[in-house]
Amino acid sequence: MASSRANTPSLNIRTQQPKSALTIEEWEAKAPLGDAEVKSVAALKAAVERRPSLPISQSDLHERILAMLPVHQLPYSASSLVLVQVLVLPRQAPATAVAHAHALHPKQPVQTPQQFYDWFALIDRSVAHSQEAHFRHHLLRVSEHLDTCDRLISRIDQVDTEVASMLDKWKSVEEGGKSLQDASQKLLDERDQLVELQTAIGTTLEYFQELEHATRLLNHPGESLVLQTDFLYMVERVDICIEFLKSHRNYKEAEVYLLRFQQCMTRAMTLIKMYFVGSLRALTQDVSRRLFEQLAPLLGEFERRAHSHPEELGALLSECHGAYFGARKNLLVSRLTEQIRGLDPTRTELVELTRAGCSYLKQICTEEFDLYRAFFSTGKQELYQYLETLCDYLYDDLRPRILHEPRLTVLCEVCTVLQALMVLDQPLEDEIEENEEKNDDLGRLHIRHLLQMVLQDAQTRLFFKAQAVIQSDIRYYTPTAQDLAYPDKLAAAQGAQTGYEIREKQSISRLFEGPGLNQRETWYPTLSKTVWVLSQLHDFPTIFYDLAHEAVSLCHGSLLSAAGLVRAKSGFDGQLFLVRHLLILKEITRNLDIAQRDEPQVGVGGGAADQYGVADMLSSVLSRTSTLLPGSLFTSLAGMRAEHLADARRGIDQDLKHACESVISAASEPLCTPLRAFTGRPASAAEAAVLDEAFRNACASDLRASIARVRLYVPDVRTAGVLVQHALDRVEDAYSAFSLAARQVGARAGNGQDCLMDDGLLKQLLQDVREDGGGSPPART
């Protein structure tokens, strides 16, 4: 249908513009009648005349004329058609010509050309209208068909829309059905999940519900609860619940239930222990009572007879002792070895192993001693041999660990634990009197004899380890650039004060505490290591005093070597470095001396220690006396150890004096040398004024800087004041000699310009320079 529409030429008629009317001349010129057309018109005219006239309409006439023409003559001209109408119509009904005249007939005869032209124009318009009638008719039909097609298309579009809507609704229903199916399947899956979750929750909840059952069972009264069949089943279930809760700590209130289950387990085990202990005590009391009632009198008589006749009965009594020890050993060895294996000797920390193992052995030995004493009153040597065999089961694992322990602090703690157990073994006066009244040969148990062997091994290992540390970290210590970074290290320490930390052990003996022993992060490493080693060994006097002299002497030598390295960069800093560290080492040896003499309140700044402080000692060293130290300091030293420490202190004092003299000279000589040179040669008053001005500038800059450097290295105000005061004394003496010589050459003393300073102005200047560093020194001696 679409293709036929496209090929129909009448579809474009609506859009074509109407053609203009042709004149007769144009018509005749464009469509002239040929011979065939003229013959046709003639034939038509003859035929019309022969036929009877019928009342036909104009349209019928047109159709008949068109039907009579041959097919090849259908494109006839308009003028021929009009001519036929004009010629034929008047003859059709002559009788009615007047009544039914054709509309194209002129109403008036044509008389003028204008009337003819008007009439012809009317004919032309009628011919044009008649010529296009079948086109208009066809166009009308085509238009009707187009309208019908449009309606069909519109209807088809509506149907298509309806079908699309139905399809969309079908798809929506399909999707809704699928969604419903998916939702239903999801609900089914969720139901299955909920069922599984319910089952899982129910299974998990059984572990939590077991608490109520266990608590209810444990609340039953009576000691026979442990013998019920449900008790062990409950214990097993509680153990399973504890393991489950440990592996599922993320559950809500799991920690609370775990604690309660553990409490239930503890209560259950406590009930078992109480029942066991009660049964064992009852059995032991019964057996002991029977044995004691039967054997004690017999053994008592046997021991009295054996004491009176040792040659004949001593061997028999020894056999009784051996049988007793053999029976007890068979009973204890398996339990003892199992308990030692439970301590895990190869993995447990040595200190904890020593503490737990020795405490357990002490308990076992005490019980065995009391049990043996219930039957026998003699055989002390055999008893201790038996107890030593029991201790050997632990010592076989403990001794290798001690001998191979590389840490000094661990060895110290092991010795401390063993000494603490020995201290608890000290007998009381009441017990001594009671044993004397009973005349008991056994007396009381002495754990000291059993632990002495292990303590000797630990102390031996401690001695050699401490000696190795002293040799490696003090004697053969190789300093780094950071270790010798003075005075930068001191300046940085003043900016940020931090607590000194020991790498292996935090606690330091109070013997090495005090105002003079602070800021240990600024110490030379060998001095810090010396203090650390001595603080570790201080609780063991037999080792401490044997190694103290060696440690102090080697530390003294390392400080001298380090001072030489610092002196290579700066002579003044090298001497101050040595003074600072020798003062600290001097303080340490002084504390060792006080501790060795057992003076109360050992420490710097307490009791007798303050009677001879570092500042007083330094004043005595730098005084103009013949002795380095007061003799009273060493009058109480006795023995080889005291002599060793005295020798070490004398060496320290000698080097300290030389270092202090070097520091005083380095601080004062730059000012004193020009003054002494002036007094040794002829000079003038002008030279004296110039030298005085230079002296004042040197005091304001060089001397002030030297004093500040001294106080940086020696933080103690009184100790630094001693050094500063000696330097100022030398400067004052040199200037006094210079002033005397200058006045002799004409220089004047006073407050004016170009005047020298008198004694008052000099003291004021030096006082101002000294006070810039803070703190006042002690009075000049």
Short mmCIF file of C-alpha atoms in Angstrom, two decimals, residues 336-651:
data_model
loop_
_atom_site.label_atom_id
_atom_site.label_comp_id
_atom_site.label_asym_id
_atom_site.label_seq_id
_atom_site.Cartn_x
_atom_site.Cartn_y
_atom_site.Cartn_z
CA LEU A 336 59.90 -34.81 93.13
CA THR A 337 61.09 -35.41 89.56
CA GLU A 338 57.61 -34.81 88.20
CA GLN A 339 57.37 -31.51 90.06
CA ILE A 340 60.78 -30.43 88.75
CA ARG A 341 59.78 -31.31 85.19
CA GLY A 342 56.70 -29.17 85.70
CA LEU A 343 59.01 -26.19 86.33
CA ASP A 344 60.46 -26.69 82.81
CA PRO A 345 64.12 -26.15 83.80
CA THR A 346 65.34 -25.67 80.22
CA ARG A 347 62.96 -22.81 79.34
CA THR A 348 61.98 -21.12 82.57
CA GLU A 349 63.86 -17.94 83.48
CA LEU A 350 66.78 -18.75 85.72
CA VAL A 351 65.67 -16.45 88.55
CA GLU A 352 62.14 -17.85 88.58
CA LEU A 353 63.48 -21.40 88.37
CA THR A 354 65.77 -20.75 91.34
CA ARG A 355 63.04 -19.12 93.40
CA ALA A 356 60.36 -21.74 92.70
CA GLY A 357 62.66 -24.76 92.80
CA CYS A 358 64.51 -23.83 95.98
CA SER A 359 61.29 -22.87 97.75
CA TYR A 360 59.80 -26.23 96.84
CA LEU A 361 62.91 -28.05 98.02
CA LYS A 362 62.85 -26.12 101.27
CA GLN A 363 59.27 -27.22 101.87
CA ILE A 364 60.08 -30.88 101.05
CA CYS A 365 63.17 -30.87 103.26
CA THR A 366 61.27 -29.29 106.15
CA GLU A 367 58.53 -31.92 105.95
CA GLU A 368 61.07 -34.74 105.72
CA PHE A 369 63.02 -33.32 108.63
CA ASP A 370 59.89 -33.10 110.80
CA LEU A 371 58.83 -36.64 109.85
CA TYR A 372 62.28 -38.07 110.58
CA ARG A 373 62.37 -36.23 113.88
CA ALA A 374 59.09 -37.91 114.90
CA PHE A 375 60.83 -41.32 114.85
CA PHE A 376 64.52 -40.60 115.42
CA SER A 377 66.56 -38.21 117.51
CA THR A 378 69.98 -39.15 116.13
CA GLY A 379 71.53 -39.58 112.69
CA LYS A 380 71.92 -35.93 111.79
CA GLN A 381 74.68 -36.55 109.26
CA GLU A 382 72.73 -39.29 107.49
CA LEU A 383 69.65 -37.08 107.43
CA TYR A 384 71.45 -34.20 105.73
CA GLN A 385 73.02 -36.58 103.23
CA TYR A 386 69.55 -37.86 102.39
CA LEU A 387 68.23 -34.30 102.02
CA GLU A 388 71.18 -33.40 99.79
CA THR A 389 70.31 -36.30 97.48
CA LEU A 390 66.82 -34.86 97.17
CA CYS A 391 68.24 -31.43 96.35
CA ASP A 392 70.52 -32.90 93.69
CA TYR A 393 67.50 -33.58 91.45
CA LEU A 394 67.04 -29.81 91.09
CA TYR A 395 70.72 -28.92 91.23
CA ASP A 396 71.46 -31.16 88.24
CA ASP A 397 69.30 -28.83 86.11
CA LEU A 398 70.03 -25.59 87.97
CA ARG A 399 73.83 -25.74 88.09
CA PRO A 400 74.41 -25.85 84.27
CA ARG A 401 72.05 -22.93 83.80
CA ILE A 402 73.99 -20.89 86.37
CA LEU A 403 77.39 -21.74 84.91
CA HIS A 404 76.31 -20.74 81.39
CA GLU A 405 74.29 -17.63 82.27
CA PRO A 406 75.76 -14.62 80.38
CA ARG A 407 73.79 -11.85 82.10
CA LEU A 408 75.30 -10.25 85.16
CA THR A 409 71.97 -8.98 86.52
CA VAL A 410 70.42 -12.46 86.39
CA LEU A 411 73.32 -13.93 88.33
CA CYS A 412 72.95 -11.17 90.93
CA GLU A 413 69.25 -11.90 91.31
CA VAL A 414 69.94 -15.64 91.66
CA CYS A 415 72.41 -14.95 94.45
CA THR A 416 69.91 -12.58 96.06
CA VAL A 417 67.19 -15.26 96.02
CA LEU A 418 69.51 -17.83 97.58
CA GLN A 419 70.68 -15.40 100.25
CA ALA A 420 67.08 -14.48 101.06
CA LEU A 421 66.24 -18.16 101.63
CA MET A 422 69.27 -18.42 103.89
CA VAL A 423 68.29 -15.34 105.87
CA LEU A 424 64.92 -16.91 106.57
CA ASP A 425 66.79 -19.88 107.97
CA GLN A 426 68.20 -17.93 110.93
CA PRO A 427 67.06 -19.61 114.20
CA LEU A 428 65.12 -17.77 116.83
CA GLU A 429 66.28 -17.55 120.44
CA ASP A 430 63.18 -19.39 121.67
CA GLU A 431 63.90 -22.31 119.33
CA ILE A 432 67.53 -22.50 120.48
CA GLU A 433 66.49 -22.60 124.14
CA GLU A 434 63.82 -25.21 123.41
CA ASN A 435 66.32 -27.48 121.63
CA GLU A 436 68.79 -27.10 124.49
CA GLU A 437 66.12 -28.06 127.03
CA LYS A 438 65.17 -31.18 124.98
CA ASN A 439 68.84 -32.09 124.51
CA ASP A 440 67.98 -32.88 120.90
CA ASP A 441 70.94 -33.72 118.67
CA LEU A 442 68.99 -32.92 115.50
CA GLY A 443 68.09 -29.38 116.58
CA ARG A 444 66.41 -27.52 113.72
CA LEU A 445 66.76 -27.82 109.97
CA HIS A 446 69.51 -25.66 108.47
CA ILE A 447 68.62 -24.89 104.88
CA ARG A 448 71.87 -22.94 104.62
CA HIS A 449 73.83 -26.20 104.41
CA LEU A 450 71.65 -27.41 101.53
CA LEU A 451 71.79 -24.17 99.54
CA GLN A 452 75.42 -23.34 100.18
CA MET A 453 76.70 -25.38 97.26
CA VAL A 454 74.42 -23.73 94.72
CA LEU A 455 75.17 -20.29 96.17
CA GLN A 456 78.90 -20.90 95.82
CA ASP A 457 78.43 -21.88 92.17
CA ALA A 458 76.36 -18.75 91.50
CA GLN A 459 78.82 -16.44 93.30
CA THR A 460 81.76 -17.98 91.45
CA ARG A 461 80.06 -17.46 88.13
CA LEU A 462 79.10 -13.93 89.21
CA PHE A 463 82.69 -13.11 90.14
CA PHE A 464 84.14 -14.24 86.81
CA LYS A 465 81.35 -12.60 84.81
CA ALA A 466 81.84 -9.28 86.63
CA GLN A 467 85.56 -9.52 86.10
CA ALA A 468 85.02 -10.17 82.38
CA VAL A 469 82.72 -7.13 82.14
CA ILE A 470 85.31 -4.97 83.89
CA GLN A 471 88.02 -6.10 81.50
CA SER A 472 85.97 -5.76 78.30
CA ASP A 473 83.88 -2.64 79.03
CA ILE A 474 86.35 -0.66 81.17
CA ARG A 475 89.94 -1.69 80.58
CA TYR A 476 89.71 -2.38 76.85
CA TYR A 477 86.92 0.05 76.04
CA THR A 478 87.33 1.88 72.72
CA PRO A 479 85.69 5.33 72.83
CA THR A 480 83.65 6.72 69.96
CA ALA A 481 83.45 10.30 68.74
CA GLN A 482 80.20 10.75 70.64
CA ASP A 483 81.84 9.58 73.88
CA LEU A 484 84.46 12.35 73.54
CA ALA A 485 82.07 15.10 72.41
CA TYR A 486 82.79 17.48 75.28
CA PRO A 487 81.56 20.09 76.14
CA ASP A 488 78.71 19.59 73.60
CA LYS A 489 77.37 16.64 75.59
CA LEU A 490 77.23 18.73 78.78
CA ALA A 491 75.50 21.63 77.04
CA ALA A 492 72.90 19.29 75.55
CA ALA A 493 72.28 17.69 78.96
CA GLN A 494 71.63 21.12 80.49
CA GLY A 495 69.00 21.81 77.82
CA ALA A 496 67.10 18.54 78.34
CA GLN A 497 67.38 16.85 81.71
CA THR A 498 66.57 13.14 81.38
CA GLY A 499 66.76 10.28 83.85
CA TYR A 500 69.74 8.01 83.47
CA GLU A 501 68.79 4.50 82.51
CA ILE A 502 70.84 1.36 83.08
CA ARG A 503 70.51 -1.06 80.19
CA GLU A 504 70.21 -4.27 82.17
CA LYS A 505 68.94 -3.21 85.58
CA GLN A 506 67.01 -0.12 86.52
CA SER A 507 67.69 -0.06 90.22
CA ILE A 508 70.97 1.43 91.47
CA SER A 509 72.29 0.88 94.97
CA ARG A 510 71.78 3.85 97.28
CA LEU A 511 75.51 3.70 97.83
CA PHE A 512 75.90 5.38 94.41
CA GLU A 513 73.19 8.00 94.76
CA GLY A 514 73.67 11.63 95.67
CA PRO A 515 73.85 15.18 94.28
CA GLY A 516 77.38 14.61 92.98
CA LEU A 517 76.34 11.49 91.04
CA ASN A 518 73.58 12.94 88.89
CA GLN A 519 73.44 13.46 85.11
CA ARG A 520 74.94 10.06 84.41
CA GLU A 521 74.14 10.38 80.73
CA THR A 522 77.01 12.88 80.54
CA TRP A 523 79.53 10.54 82.14
CA TYR A 524 82.25 8.79 80.22
CA PRO A 525 81.00 5.22 79.49
CA THR A 526 83.68 3.46 81.53
CA LEU A 527 82.72 5.46 84.63
CA SER A 528 79.05 4.61 84.09
CA LYS A 529 79.92 0.94 83.65
CA THR A 530 82.03 1.00 86.82
CA VAL A 531 79.16 2.40 88.85
CA TRP A 532 76.77 -0.09 87.31
CA VAL A 533 78.98 -3.12 88.03
CA LEU A 534 79.64 -2.04 91.61
CA SER A 535 75.96 -1.36 92.20
CA GLN A 536 75.16 -4.89 91.01
CA LEU A 537 77.76 -6.44 93.30
CA HIS A 538 77.13 -4.31 96.37
CA ASP A 539 74.83 -6.88 97.99
CA PHE A 540 77.61 -9.51 97.90
CA PRO A 541 80.49 -8.18 100.07
CA THR A 542 82.82 -11.11 99.43
CA ILE A 543 82.77 -10.35 95.70
CA PHE A 544 82.23 -6.62 95.93
CA TYR A 545 85.41 -5.65 97.80
CA ASP A 546 87.52 -8.07 95.79
CA LEU A 547 86.51 -6.39 92.51
CA ALA A 548 85.98 -2.79 93.69
CA HIS A 549 89.70 -1.95 93.69
CA GLU A 550 90.19 -3.50 90.24
CA ALA A 551 87.17 -1.69 88.78
CA VAL A 552 88.14 1.69 90.27
CA SER A 553 91.78 1.36 89.19
CA LEU A 554 90.90 0.38 85.62
CA CYS A 555 88.29 3.13 85.43
CA HIS A 556 90.91 5.61 86.65
CA GLY A 557 93.26 4.52 83.88
CA SER A 558 90.53 4.75 81.20
CA LEU A 559 89.67 8.29 82.34
CA LEU A 560 93.29 9.36 82.01
CA SER A 561 93.40 7.94 78.45
CA ALA A 562 90.13 9.62 77.50
CA ALA A 563 91.31 12.94 78.97
CA GLY A 564 94.37 12.73 76.72
CA LEU A 565 92.10 12.30 73.66
CA VAL A 566 89.94 15.25 74.69
CA ARG A 567 93.05 17.29 75.48
CA ALA A 568 94.25 16.72 71.91
CA LYS A 569 91.28 18.79 70.70
CA SER A 570 91.22 21.33 73.55
CA GLY A 571 93.68 21.39 76.42
CA PHE A 572 91.35 23.26 78.76
CA ASP A 573 88.43 20.88 78.02
CA GLY A 574 90.71 17.88 78.52
CA GLN A 575 91.75 19.04 82.01
CA LEU A 576 88.15 19.90 82.95
CA PHE A 577 87.01 16.50 81.66
CA LEU A 578 89.53 14.81 83.92
CA VAL A 579 88.58 16.96 86.92
CA ARG A 580 84.90 16.26 86.46
CA HIS A 581 85.25 12.48 86.23
CA LEU A 582 87.92 12.17 88.89
CA LEU A 583 85.68 14.07 91.30
CA ILE A 584 82.89 11.58 90.58
CA LEU A 585 85.27 8.64 90.98
CA LYS A 586 86.54 10.22 94.19
CA GLU A 587 82.96 10.43 95.45
CA ILE A 588 82.42 6.75 94.62
CA THR A 589 85.55 5.64 96.49
CA ARG A 590 84.56 7.80 99.44
CA ASN A 591 81.19 6.06 99.58
CA LEU A 592 82.92 2.69 99.37
CA ASP A 593 85.12 3.67 102.29
CA ILE A 594 82.11 4.76 104.33
CA ALA A 595 80.24 1.56 103.50
CA GLN A 596 83.24 -0.58 104.44
CA ARG A 597 83.44 1.09 107.84
CA ASP A 598 79.71 0.38 108.32
CA GLU A 599 78.78 3.95 109.08
CA PRO A 600 75.05 4.65 109.44
CA GLN A 601 73.09 6.44 106.70
CA VAL A 602 75.50 5.78 103.90
CA GLY A 603 75.10 8.35 101.19
CA VAL A 604 76.14 11.70 100.00
CA GLY A 605 74.64 14.40 102.08
CA GLY A 606 73.67 12.37 105.14
CA GLY A 607 75.28 11.99 108.57
CA ALA A 608 79.03 11.53 108.62
CA ALA A 609 79.27 11.79 104.87
CA ASP A 610 78.72 15.54 105.06
CA GLN A 611 81.58 16.00 107.49
CA TYR A 612 84.04 15.70 104.66
CA GLY A 613 82.42 16.66 101.38
CA VAL A 614 83.87 16.95 97.90
CA ALA A 615 84.31 20.72 98.16
CA ASP A 616 86.18 20.37 101.48
CA MET A 617 88.29 17.59 100.02
CA LEU A 618 89.15 19.70 96.98
CA SER A 619 90.05 22.64 99.22
CA SER A 620 92.37 20.38 101.17
CA VAL A 621 93.94 19.00 97.98
CA LEU A 622 94.56 22.49 96.62
CA SER A 623 95.73 23.95 99.93
CA ARG A 624 99.36 24.78 100.47
CA THR A 625 99.97 21.89 102.86
CA SER A 626 102.36 19.01 102.40
CA THR A 627 99.79 16.20 102.60
CA LEU A 628 97.29 15.43 99.90
CA LEU A 629 94.50 14.17 102.18
CA PRO A 630 93.81 14.37 105.87
CA GLY A 631 95.29 11.39 107.61
CA SER A 632 92.10 10.76 109.55
CA LEU A 633 90.42 9.46 106.42
CA PHE A 634 92.55 6.35 106.31
CA THR A 635 93.21 5.67 109.95
CA SER A 636 90.20 3.34 110.14
CA LEU A 637 91.06 1.37 107.01
CA ALA A 638 92.20 -2.11 107.95
CA GLY A 639 93.13 -5.22 106.03
CA MET A 640 94.19 -5.80 102.48
CA ARG A 641 90.96 -4.50 100.96
CA ALA A 642 91.25 -1.21 102.82
CA GLU A 643 94.85 -0.83 101.71
CA HIS A 644 93.88 -1.47 98.08
CA LEU A 645 91.12 1.16 98.18
CA ALA A 646 93.51 3.56 99.96
CA ASP A 647 96.07 3.11 97.18
CA ALA A 648 93.41 3.72 94.56
CA ARG A 649 92.22 6.85 96.33
CA ARG A 650 95.77 8.19 96.65
CA GLY A 651 96.29 7.76 92.91
#
